[in-house]
Tab-separated table of C-alpha atoms and ligand atoms in Angstrom:
chain	number	residue	atom	x	y	z
A	1	MET	CA	0.000	0.000	0.000
A	2	LEU	CA	1.434	3.354	-1.040
A	3	ARG	CA	1.128	5.978	1.715
A	4	TYR	CA	2.590	9.432	2.016
A	5	PHE	CA	2.735	12.440	4.302
A	6	THR	CA	4.487	15.763	4.341
A	7	ALA	CA	5.692	17.999	7.181
A	8	GLY	CA	7.221	21.446	7.405
A	9	GLU	CA	6.421	25.135	7.690
A	10	SER	CA	6.842	27.560	4.810
A	11	HIS	CA	9.543	29.546	6.648
A	12	GLY	CA	10.800	26.702	8.838
A	13	GLU	CA	14.144	25.000	8.409
A	14	ALA	CA	12.981	22.397	5.907
A	15	LEU	CA	10.116	20.427	4.405
A	16	VAL	CA	10.046	16.661	4.787
A	17	ALA	CA	8.111	14.119	2.728
A	18	PHE	CA	7.583	10.442	3.599
A	19	LEU	CA	6.656	7.753	1.108
A	20	SER	CA	6.000	4.216	2.243
A	21	GLY	CA	5.125	1.170	0.153
A	22	MET	CA	7.331	1.702	-2.888
A	23	PRO	CA	8.700	-1.684	-4.074
A	24	ALA	CA	12.432	-2.390	-3.809
A	25	GLY	CA	14.637	-2.102	-6.866
A	26	LEU	CA	13.308	1.102	-8.451
A	27	LYS	CA	16.192	3.127	-9.915
A	28	VAL	CA	16.157	6.644	-8.454
A	29	ASP	CA	17.187	9.444	-10.798
A	30	GLN	CA	18.244	12.395	-8.634
A	31	ALA	CA	18.516	14.790	-11.601
A	32	PHE	CA	14.931	13.934	-12.566
A	33	LEU	CA	13.617	14.673	-9.057
A	34	ASP	CA	15.448	17.998	-8.986
A	35	ARG	CA	14.126	18.956	-12.408
A	36	GLU	CA	10.580	18.240	-11.195
A	37	LEU	CA	11.213	20.564	-8.235
A	38	TRP	CA	12.631	23.192	-10.600
A	39	ARG	CA	9.531	22.941	-12.801
A	40	ARG	CA	7.290	23.679	-9.797
A	41	GLN	CA	9.258	26.860	-9.136
A	42	GLN	CA	8.763	28.273	-12.642
A	43	GLY	CA	6.084	30.347	-14.335
A	44	TYR	CA	5.329	33.954	-15.107
A	45	GLY	CA	3.755	35.693	-12.115
A	46	ARG	CA	5.677	33.992	-9.297
A	47	GLY	CA	6.779	36.056	-6.286
A	48	GLY	CA	10.202	36.815	-4.803
A	49	ARG	CA	10.319	33.591	-2.755
A	50	MET	CA	11.016	31.467	-5.800
A	51	LYS	CA	14.114	33.568	-6.510
A	52	ILE	CA	15.490	32.598	-3.083
A	53	GLU	CA	14.744	28.872	-3.222
A	54	ARG	CA	16.416	26.358	-5.534
A	55	ASP	CA	14.954	23.105	-4.368
A	56	THR	CA	16.810	19.850	-4.347
A	57	ALA	CA	15.539	16.510	-3.019
A	58	HIS	CA	17.836	15.379	-0.238
A	59	ILE	CA	16.968	11.706	0.217
A	60	LEU	CA	17.465	10.604	3.834
A	61	SER	CA	16.243	7.030	3.806
A	62	GLY	CA	14.786	4.169	1.785
A	63	VAL	CA	17.232	4.516	-1.123
A	64	ARG	CA	20.711	2.942	-1.162
A	65	HIS	CA	23.196	2.660	-4.033
A	66	GLY	CA	20.729	4.467	-6.283
A	67	ILE	CA	17.739	2.132	-5.841
A	68	THR	CA	14.763	1.909	-3.489
A	69	ILE	CA	15.112	-0.829	-0.862
A	70	GLY	CA	11.454	-1.272	0.112
A	71	SER	CA	11.869	0.745	3.324
A	72	PRO	CA	10.045	4.055	3.931
A	73	ILE	CA	11.563	6.893	1.938
A	74	ALA	CA	12.146	10.261	3.618
A	75	ILE	CA	13.092	13.324	1.571
A	76	LEU	CA	14.232	16.642	2.995
A	77	LEU	CA	13.905	19.942	1.139
A	78	GLU	CA	15.888	22.719	2.701
A	79	ASN	CA	14.240	26.153	2.966
A	80	LYS	CA	16.958	28.596	1.919
A	81	ASP	CA	14.809	31.405	3.369
A	82	TRP	CA	15.206	29.880	6.862
A	83	LYS	CA	18.269	32.030	7.572
A	84	ASN	CA	15.960	35.087	7.402
A	85	TRP	CA	13.438	33.488	9.786
A	86	GLU	CA	15.531	31.705	12.406
A	87	GLU	CA	14.882	34.390	14.994
A	88	SER	CA	11.266	35.143	14.150
A	89	LEU	CA	10.100	31.517	13.816
A	90	PRO	CA	12.341	29.496	16.163
A	91	VAL	CA	11.512	26.011	17.412
A	92	GLY	CA	12.457	27.167	20.915
A	93	GLU	CA	10.725	29.960	22.751
A	94	GLY	CA	12.894	32.693	21.242
A	95	ASP	CA	12.370	36.407	21.658
A	96	PRO	CA	8.645	37.276	21.351
A	97	GLY	CA	9.663	40.760	20.185
A	98	LYS	CA	11.075	39.204	17.009
A	99	HIS	CA	8.001	37.154	16.065
A	100	LYS	CA	6.313	38.269	12.838
A	101	ARG	CA	2.600	38.441	13.616
A	102	VAL	CA	-0.015	38.309	10.875
A	103	ALA	CA	-2.373	40.806	12.417
A	104	SER	CA	-5.354	40.686	10.043
A	105	PRO	CA	-6.616	37.610	8.180
A	106	ARG	CA	-6.600	37.571	4.374
A	107	PRO	CA	-10.010	36.768	2.848
A	108	GLY	CA	-9.606	33.562	0.832
A	109	HIS	CA	-6.567	32.316	2.751
A	110	ALA	CA	-6.684	29.875	5.680
A	111	ASP	CA	-5.835	32.666	8.169
A	112	LEU	CA	-9.166	33.205	9.942
A	113	ALA	CA	-10.540	29.656	9.795
A	114	GLY	CA	-7.186	28.286	10.989
A	115	ALA	CA	-6.756	30.805	13.825
A	116	LEU	CA	-10.273	30.025	15.107
A	117	LYS	CA	-9.753	26.280	14.826
A	118	TYR	CA	-6.371	26.116	16.609
A	119	ASN	CA	-7.119	28.993	18.988
A	120	PHE	CA	-4.206	31.170	17.824
A	121	SER	CA	-4.329	34.911	18.558
A	122	GLU	CA	-3.058	35.692	15.028
A	123	ALA	CA	-2.419	33.808	11.778
A	124	ARG	CA	1.370	33.254	11.567
A	125	TYR	CA	1.291	29.519	12.390
A	126	VAL	CA	-1.714	29.008	10.117
A	127	LEU	CA	-0.197	30.360	6.944
A	128	GLU	CA	3.110	28.659	7.668
A	129	ARG	CA	1.479	25.298	7.064
A	130	ALA	CA	-1.412	26.260	4.752
A	131	SER	CA	1.083	27.825	2.316
A	132	ALA	CA	1.639	25.990	-0.961
A	133	ARG	CA	5.353	25.803	-0.231
A	134	GLU	CA	4.181	22.414	1.094
A	135	SER	CA	3.423	21.314	-2.461
A	136	ALA	CA	7.197	21.135	-3.132
A	137	ALA	CA	7.347	18.141	-0.779
A	138	ARG	CA	4.553	16.451	-2.756
A	139	VAL	CA	6.415	17.096	-6.010
A	140	ALA	CA	9.510	15.359	-4.597
A	141	ILE	CA	7.646	12.125	-3.757
A	142	GLY	CA	5.478	12.548	-6.847
A	143	GLY	CA	8.751	12.348	-8.784
A	144	LEU	CA	9.370	8.907	-7.308
A	145	ALA	CA	5.833	7.861	-8.258
A	146	LYS	CA	6.546	9.059	-11.812
A	147	LEU	CA	9.757	7.011	-11.951
A	148	PHE	CA	7.758	3.967	-10.819
A	149	LEU	CA	5.031	4.584	-13.424
A	150	ARG	CA	7.671	4.979	-16.149
A	151	GLU	CA	8.709	1.386	-15.524
A	152	LEU	CA	5.128	0.468	-16.502
A	153	GLY	CA	5.317	2.724	-19.568
A	154	ILE	CA	3.067	5.404	-18.029
A	155	GLU	CA	4.001	9.111	-18.236
A	156	VAL	CA	2.316	12.037	-16.462
A	157	LEU	CA	2.612	15.689	-17.559
A	158	SER	CA	0.573	18.895	-17.403
A	159	HIS	CA	-0.140	22.021	-19.389
A	160	VAL	CA	-2.085	25.213	-18.827
A	161	ILE	CA	-5.584	25.577	-20.260
A	162	ALA	CA	-6.481	29.052	-18.924
A	163	VAL	CA	-5.186	32.019	-16.961
A	164	GLY	CA	-8.076	34.244	-15.926
A	165	VAL	CA	-10.254	34.749	-19.015
A	166	SER	CA	-7.488	33.812	-21.503
A	167	SER	CA	-7.767	30.185	-22.540
A	168	ILE	CA	-6.897	27.730	-25.311
A	169	GLU	CA	-10.655	27.423	-25.929
A	170	LYS	CA	-11.931	23.935	-26.600
A	171	LYS	CA	-8.844	22.529	-28.334
A	172	GLU	CA	-7.581	19.175	-27.069
A	173	ILE	CA	-3.802	19.393	-26.827
A	174	SER	CA	-2.099	16.236	-28.104
A	175	TRP	CA	0.267	14.232	-25.933
A	176	GLU	CA	3.155	14.991	-28.340
A	177	LYS	CA	2.629	18.744	-27.899
A	178	ILE	CA	2.607	18.388	-24.115
A	179	VAL	CA	5.876	16.430	-24.257
A	180	ALA	CA	7.471	19.149	-26.424
A	181	LEU	CA	6.307	21.786	-23.933
A	182	HIS	CA	7.878	19.853	-21.096
A	183	GLU	CA	11.238	19.744	-22.861
A	184	ARG	CA	11.555	23.547	-22.866
A	185	ASN	CA	14.113	24.955	-20.475
A	186	GLU	CA	12.189	28.163	-19.985
A	187	VAL	CA	8.668	28.128	-18.609
A	188	LEU	CA	6.411	31.098	-19.278
A	189	LEU	CA	2.859	29.872	-18.666
A	190	ASN	CA	3.315	26.271	-19.790
A	191	CYS	CA	0.721	26.652	-22.524
A	192	ALA	CA	1.077	24.610	-25.728
A	193	ASP	CA	-0.603	27.301	-27.853
A	194	ALA	CA	1.800	30.227	-28.413
A	195	ASP	CA	-0.937	32.827	-29.108
A	196	ALA	CA	-2.975	31.794	-26.085
A	197	GLU	CA	0.186	31.869	-23.947
A	198	GLN	CA	0.829	35.461	-25.032
A	199	HIS	CA	-2.725	36.412	-24.012
A	200	MET	CA	-2.208	34.649	-20.692
A	201	LYS	CA	0.956	36.687	-20.114
A	202	GLU	CA	-0.983	39.876	-20.846
A	203	GLU	CA	-3.569	38.752	-18.300
A	204	VAL	CA	-0.823	38.397	-15.648
A	205	ASP	CA	0.634	41.799	-16.640
A	206	ARG	CA	-2.814	43.324	-16.181
A	207	VAL	CA	-3.185	42.029	-12.627
A	208	LEU	CA	0.394	42.983	-11.799
A	209	LYS	CA	-0.454	46.542	-12.857
A	210	THR	CA	-3.697	46.625	-10.873
A	211	ARG	CA	-2.024	44.952	-7.859
A	212	ASP	CA	-4.520	42.094	-8.116
A	213	SER	CA	-4.159	38.310	-8.662
A	214	VAL	CA	-5.481	35.742	-11.110
A	215	GLY	CA	-6.429	32.046	-11.168
A	216	GLY	CA	-6.842	29.613	-14.028
A	217	VAL	CA	-7.030	26.008	-15.137
A	218	PHE	CA	-4.350	23.344	-15.593
A	219	GLU	CA	-4.737	19.913	-17.123
A	220	VAL	CA	-2.796	16.834	-16.065
A	221	VAL	CA	-2.528	14.086	-18.671
A	222	ALA	CA	-1.482	10.519	-17.876
A	223	HIS	CA	-0.412	8.673	-21.016
A	224	ARG	CA	-0.475	4.907	-21.678
A	225	VAL	CA	-2.423	4.017	-18.549
A	226	PRO	CA	-3.775	0.489	-19.111
A	227	PRO	CA	-7.485	-0.205	-18.674
A	228	GLY	CA	-8.350	-1.559	-15.240
A	229	LEU	CA	-6.963	0.836	-12.623
A	230	GLY	CA	-9.580	1.733	-10.001
A	231	THR	CA	-12.972	0.054	-9.689
A	232	TYR	CA	-16.695	0.744	-9.631
A	233	ALA	CA	-17.051	-1.995	-6.984
A	234	GLN	CA	-16.708	0.373	-4.004
A	235	TRP	CA	-17.246	4.150	-3.838
A	236	ASP	CA	-13.869	4.885	-2.302
A	237	GLU	CA	-11.947	2.825	-4.855
A	238	ARG	CA	-13.216	4.678	-7.928
A	239	LEU	CA	-10.288	6.162	-9.852
A	240	ASP	CA	-12.190	9.362	-10.702
A	241	ALA	CA	-13.012	9.916	-7.021
A	242	LEU	CA	-9.415	9.265	-5.945
A	243	LEU	CA	-8.034	11.646	-8.576
A	244	ALA	CA	-10.583	14.332	-7.729
A	245	ALA	CA	-9.646	14.199	-4.030
A	246	ALA	CA	-5.918	14.182	-4.804
A	247	VAL	CA	-6.061	17.208	-7.113
A	248	MET	CA	-8.614	19.064	-4.958
A	249	SER	CA	-6.242	18.688	-2.008
A	250	LEU	CA	-3.854	21.147	-3.649
A	251	GLN	CA	-3.886	24.683	-2.294
A	252	ALA	CA	-6.252	27.019	-4.199
A	253	VAL	CA	-7.813	24.258	-6.357
A	254	LYS	CA	-11.570	24.764	-6.078
A	255	ALA	CA	-12.926	22.431	-8.764
A	256	VAL	CA	-11.735	19.315	-10.555
A	257	GLU	CA	-12.918	18.101	-13.944
A	258	ILE	CA	-12.351	14.692	-15.529
A	259	GLY	CA	-12.306	14.837	-19.348
A	260	THR	CA	-14.985	17.250	-20.546
A	261	GLY	CA	-17.059	16.729	-17.383
A	262	ILE	CA	-18.175	20.353	-17.018
A	263	SER	CA	-19.333	21.006	-20.596
A	264	SER	CA	-20.750	17.464	-20.799
A	265	ALA	CA	-23.356	18.373	-18.203
A	266	ALA	CA	-24.944	20.720	-20.761
A	267	SER	CA	-24.567	18.493	-23.840
A	268	PRO	CA	-26.697	15.629	-25.231
A	269	GLY	CA	-25.359	12.106	-24.693
A	270	SER	CA	-24.690	11.659	-28.408
A	271	ALA	CA	-22.223	14.563	-28.311
A	272	VAL	CA	-20.507	13.346	-25.170
A	273	HIS	CA	-19.869	9.608	-25.134
A	274	ASP	CA	-16.837	8.234	-26.944
A	275	GLU	CA	-17.910	5.721	-29.606
A	276	ILE	CA	-16.149	2.361	-29.584
A	277	GLY	CA	-14.410	0.602	-32.489
A	278	TYR	CA	-12.067	-2.343	-32.865
A	279	GLU	CA	-8.811	-2.391	-34.778
A	280	ALA	CA	-6.281	-4.950	-33.519
A	281	PRO	CA	-3.534	-4.437	-32.421
A	282	ALA	CA	-4.451	-0.848	-31.416
A	283	GLY	CA	-4.132	0.180	-27.776
A	284	PHE	CA	-4.005	-2.435	-25.046
A	285	ALA	CA	-6.739	-4.783	-26.307
A	286	GLY	CA	-7.535	-3.600	-29.840
A	287	PHE	CA	-10.490	-1.363	-28.899
A	288	THR	CA	-10.478	2.207	-30.229
A	289	ARG	CA	-12.360	5.440	-29.458
A	290	THR	CA	-13.305	8.284	-31.737
A	291	ARG	CA	-12.543	10.852	-29.020
A	292	ASN	CA	-11.786	11.026	-25.297
A	293	ASN	CA	-14.455	13.135	-23.605
A	294	ALA	CA	-14.482	10.658	-20.720
A	295	GLY	CA	-10.898	11.650	-19.876
A	296	GLY	CA	-9.814	7.993	-19.838
A	297	ILE	CA	-12.154	6.856	-17.040
A	298	GLU	CA	-15.539	5.129	-17.240
A	299	GLY	CA	-17.258	3.640	-14.193
A	300	GLY	CA	-14.387	4.708	-11.978
A	301	VAL	CA	-12.033	2.472	-14.001
A	302	SER	CA	-9.289	3.558	-16.420
A	303	ASN	CA	-10.373	2.592	-19.951
A	304	GLY	CA	-7.013	2.686	-21.748
A	305	GLU	CA	-7.309	6.217	-23.161
A	306	ASP	CA	-5.203	9.114	-21.818
A	307	ILE	CA	-6.398	10.197	-18.387
A	308	ARG	CA	-7.193	13.920	-18.414
A	309	VAL	CA	-7.828	15.745	-15.125
A	310	ARG	CA	-8.253	19.501	-14.823
A	311	GLY	CA	-7.713	21.597	-11.728
A	312	TYR	CA	-9.495	24.958	-11.433
A	313	LEU	CA	-7.590	27.476	-9.331
A	314	LYS	CA	-9.094	30.463	-7.593
A	315	PRO	CA	-7.027	33.680	-7.738
A	316	ILE	CA	-4.258	34.000	-5.124
A	317	SER	CA	-5.702	35.541	-1.959
A	318	THR	CA	-2.725	37.703	-0.929
A	319	LEU	CA	-3.314	40.978	-2.750
A	320	ARG	CA	-1.010	43.970	-2.999
A	321	ARG	CA	-4.172	46.045	-2.768
A	322	PRO	CA	-5.582	44.187	0.226
A	323	LEU	CA	-9.273	43.544	0.786
A	324	GLU	CA	-11.171	44.552	3.903
A	325	SER	CA	-10.486	42.591	7.055
A	326	VAL	CA	-10.464	42.970	10.834
A	327	ASP	CA	-7.548	43.326	13.260
A	328	PHE	CA	-7.250	40.108	15.321
A	329	THR	CA	-6.649	42.099	18.541
A	330	SER	CA	-8.710	45.278	18.311
A	331	ARG	CA	-11.457	43.786	16.059
A	332	GLU	CA	-11.398	47.138	14.236
A	333	PRO	CA	-11.714	47.178	10.438
A	334	VAL	CA	-8.308	47.188	8.708
A	335	LYS	CA	-6.859	46.063	5.401
A	336	ALA	CA	-5.860	42.389	5.169
A	337	ALA	CA	-2.207	41.555	5.819
A	338	TYR	CA	0.220	41.474	2.896
A	339	GLU	CA	3.184	39.132	2.720
A	340	ARG	CA	5.408	38.597	-0.339
A	341	SER	CA	3.290	36.602	-2.743
A	342	ASP	CA	2.782	35.084	-6.163
A	343	VAL	CA	0.146	36.633	-8.415
A	344	CYS	CA	-0.297	33.663	-10.779
A	345	VAL	CA	0.628	30.039	-10.012
A	346	VAL	CA	-1.236	28.031	-12.659
A	347	PRO	CA	1.849	26.332	-14.255
A	348	ALA	CA	3.310	25.497	-10.821
A	349	ALA	CA	-0.014	24.128	-9.611
A	350	GLY	CA	-0.051	21.942	-12.743
A	351	VAL	CA	3.289	20.417	-11.742
A	352	ALA	CA	1.951	19.759	-8.224
A	353	GLY	CA	-1.166	18.295	-9.909
A	354	GLU	CA	1.067	15.906	-11.862
A	355	ALA	CA	2.592	14.744	-8.570
A	356	MET	CA	-0.834	14.065	-7.064
A	357	VAL	CA	-2.038	12.217	-10.171
A	358	ALA	CA	1.199	10.185	-10.318
A	359	LEU	CA	0.952	9.242	-6.630
A	360	THR	CA	-2.692	8.214	-7.110
A	361	LEU	CA	-2.002	6.126	-10.212
A	362	ALA	CA	1.067	4.528	-8.609
A	363	GLY	CA	-1.097	3.601	-5.597
A	364	CYS	CA	-3.767	2.055	-7.854
A	365	ALA	CA	-1.156	0.213	-9.932
A	366	LEU	CA	0.404	-1.265	-6.786
A	367	GLU	CA	-3.046	-2.247	-5.571
A	368	LYS	CA	-3.669	-4.117	-8.825
A	369	PHE	CA	-0.238	-5.580	-9.561
A	370	GLY	CA	1.270	-5.795	-6.070
A	371	GLY	CA	4.915	-6.710	-5.609
A	372	ASP	CA	7.581	-6.092	-2.995
A	373	SER	CA	10.250	-5.756	-5.665
A	374	MET	CA	10.097	-4.123	-9.081
A	375	GLY	CA	10.798	-7.524	-10.630
A	376	GLU	CA	7.665	-8.950	-9.013
A	377	THR	CA	5.532	-5.911	-9.905
A	378	LEU	CA	6.692	-5.915	-13.524
A	379	ARG	CA	6.125	-9.665	-13.873
A	380	ASN	CA	2.543	-9.239	-12.709
A	381	PHE	CA	2.084	-6.164	-14.902
A	382	ARG	CA	3.357	-7.942	-18.022
A	383	GLY	CA	1.095	-10.897	-17.289
A	384	TYR	CA	-1.868	-8.521	-17.213
A	385	LEU	CA	-0.815	-6.854	-20.493
A	386	GLU	CA	-0.680	-10.314	-22.050
A	387	GLN	CA	-4.192	-11.016	-20.747
A	388	LEU	CA	-5.428	-7.778	-22.354
A	389	LYS	CA	-3.744	-8.619	-25.644
A	390	ASN	CA	-5.395	-12.024	-25.710
A	391	TYR	CA	-8.796	-10.723	-24.626
B	401	FMN	C1	1.927	26.601	-6.356
B	401	FMN	C2	1.071	27.470	-5.489
B	401	FMN	C3	1.604	28.661	-4.982
B	401	FMN	C4	0.811	29.499	-4.173
B	401	FMN	N1	1.353	30.691	-3.766
B	401	FMN	C5	0.577	31.530	-3.020
B	401	FMN	C6	1.078	32.810	-2.626
B	401	FMN	O1	2.221	33.180	-2.925
B	401	FMN	N2	0.247	33.601	-1.889
B	401	FMN	C7	-1.017	33.221	-1.554
B	401	FMN	O2	-1.719	33.980	-0.891
B	401	FMN	N3	-1.521	32.041	-1.913
B	401	FMN	C8	-0.758	31.175	-2.644
B	401	FMN	N4	-1.273	29.961	-3.035
B	401	FMN	C9	-2.637	29.589	-2.611
B	401	FMN	C10	-2.761	29.369	-1.119
B	401	FMN	O3	-1.791	28.466	-0.635
B	401	FMN	C11	-4.163	28.885	-0.762
B	401	FMN	O4	-5.121	29.706	-1.365
B	401	FMN	C12	-4.372	28.910	0.744
B	401	FMN	O5	-3.520	27.966	1.357
B	401	FMN	C13	-5.815	28.625	1.185
B	401	FMN	O6	-6.213	27.360	0.774
B	401	FMN	P1	-7.431	27.177	-0.249
B	401	FMN	O7	-7.252	28.211	-1.328
B	401	FMN	O8	-7.280	25.804	-0.804
B	401	FMN	O9	-8.705	27.396	0.485
B	401	FMN	C14	-0.528	29.127	-3.853
B	401	FMN	C15	-1.049	27.930	-4.353
B	401	FMN	C16	-0.266	27.110	-5.180
B	401	FMN	C17	-0.852	25.834	-5.718
C-alpha cells in the first residue's frame, strides 16, 4: 500500500516528505527529481520567494546505491529562506519581540478559519502550514511515483488551459505537444498554444499593474495508462473519485474536472460519449475510441485512453491592494495583511497536480499488480498486459 505524508512550515528549516510502500529495486534518478522541483518553481507571475529557493531533493532514507530498498523513503527539502526566519520563527521559545505576527486575516486564505480552529491569537502559524510551499514536498515524492510509473510505460505531464479569461478554448492538446512543452528549459505559462500563452501573459501583466491576482485552469494528462486501474465496486476505490480528491487537495484548487465533465453536463449524450471501435492491435486490447471526452475513465475504471484531469484554481488571496479585514486584537476594520506573494501560479499548480495524479495512479497500480520488488511488480504487470492482448 502506497502511503505518504508531508511535514514542514513555509519559513521553517525544511520540508520533509515520507513515502511508504514503494517496491524495492526502483532506480532513483536524482537529476529527474530535482528537475521536477525546478519545474514547480517556474512560471510567469511567481513572487520573490522562488528567486530565493532552488529546491533539491535530499533523500534521507529508503534509497541505497541508487535504488529503493522497500523501506520508507524520507526526503528533505531545505528552505533557503530559513536564515531570514531563524529568529522570528524558532523552534524554541525565542524572543517574542522578534516574532512576525499576521495581524489581520486575508479573505480567501486559511488565516481566519485556521486561527479560530487552533485557537491562535493571530495567523502566523496558520499560513506557515497552509502555504503551498508544502506542495514542493509532494512534487519530490510525486517524482518517485513518476519514476515507478515509467517502468510500466506510463508518463504524467501537465499544461495550462487558462489564466483568468485567456484560454486555449476547446482545443484538445495532443500528448506529443505536451511532451514538447515539457522539454523547454524556460517556462512562461506552460501553454502549448503560443498565441494563447501570449494572451495569458498579458492577463498576468494586467493584474500585476492593478495589484490584483489571477487564477486559471491546468490539465494533467497521464499517457499509456492500461485499462483496469480503479474500480466501480466500491465508492472509495473509484479512480475518478481518488483523482478528484488528490487534485482538490492542492492549495487554491476549487474544482476538478475529468475529461470534458463540465461542458458534458450541458450536452446531449450523443455529443458526449466516446464511440467504440475495434482495430487490432491498437491500444491495449484492440479497442479504439473516436474521441476522449471521458478523460480515460468510465465507471471509476481507467479505460485505456489518456487520463485527463483539470484543476481549477481560484485567484491568489494575498493581494497587494488588500481587501477589507479585521484586526485580530482590536477587532477594528483594517486592510488584510500582505506578505510577499505570487500573483499567478497556474503552471506550478499543474506540476503539483502531476505529482498528485502520479501518486494516485502509482497507488492504484500497486493495488492491482502488487509486488515487494520491481521484478515482481513488472512480472505481474506484463502478465496482465498479455491477458489484455489475448482478450
Ligand atoms: C503553487 C502554489 C503557490 C501558491 N502561492 C501563493 C502565494 O504566494 N500567496 C497566496 O496567498 N496564496 C498562494 N497559493 C494559494 C494558497 O496556498 C491557498 O489559497 C491557501 O492555502 C488557502 O487554501 P485554499 O485556497 O485551498 O482554500 C498558492 C497555491 C499554489 C498551488
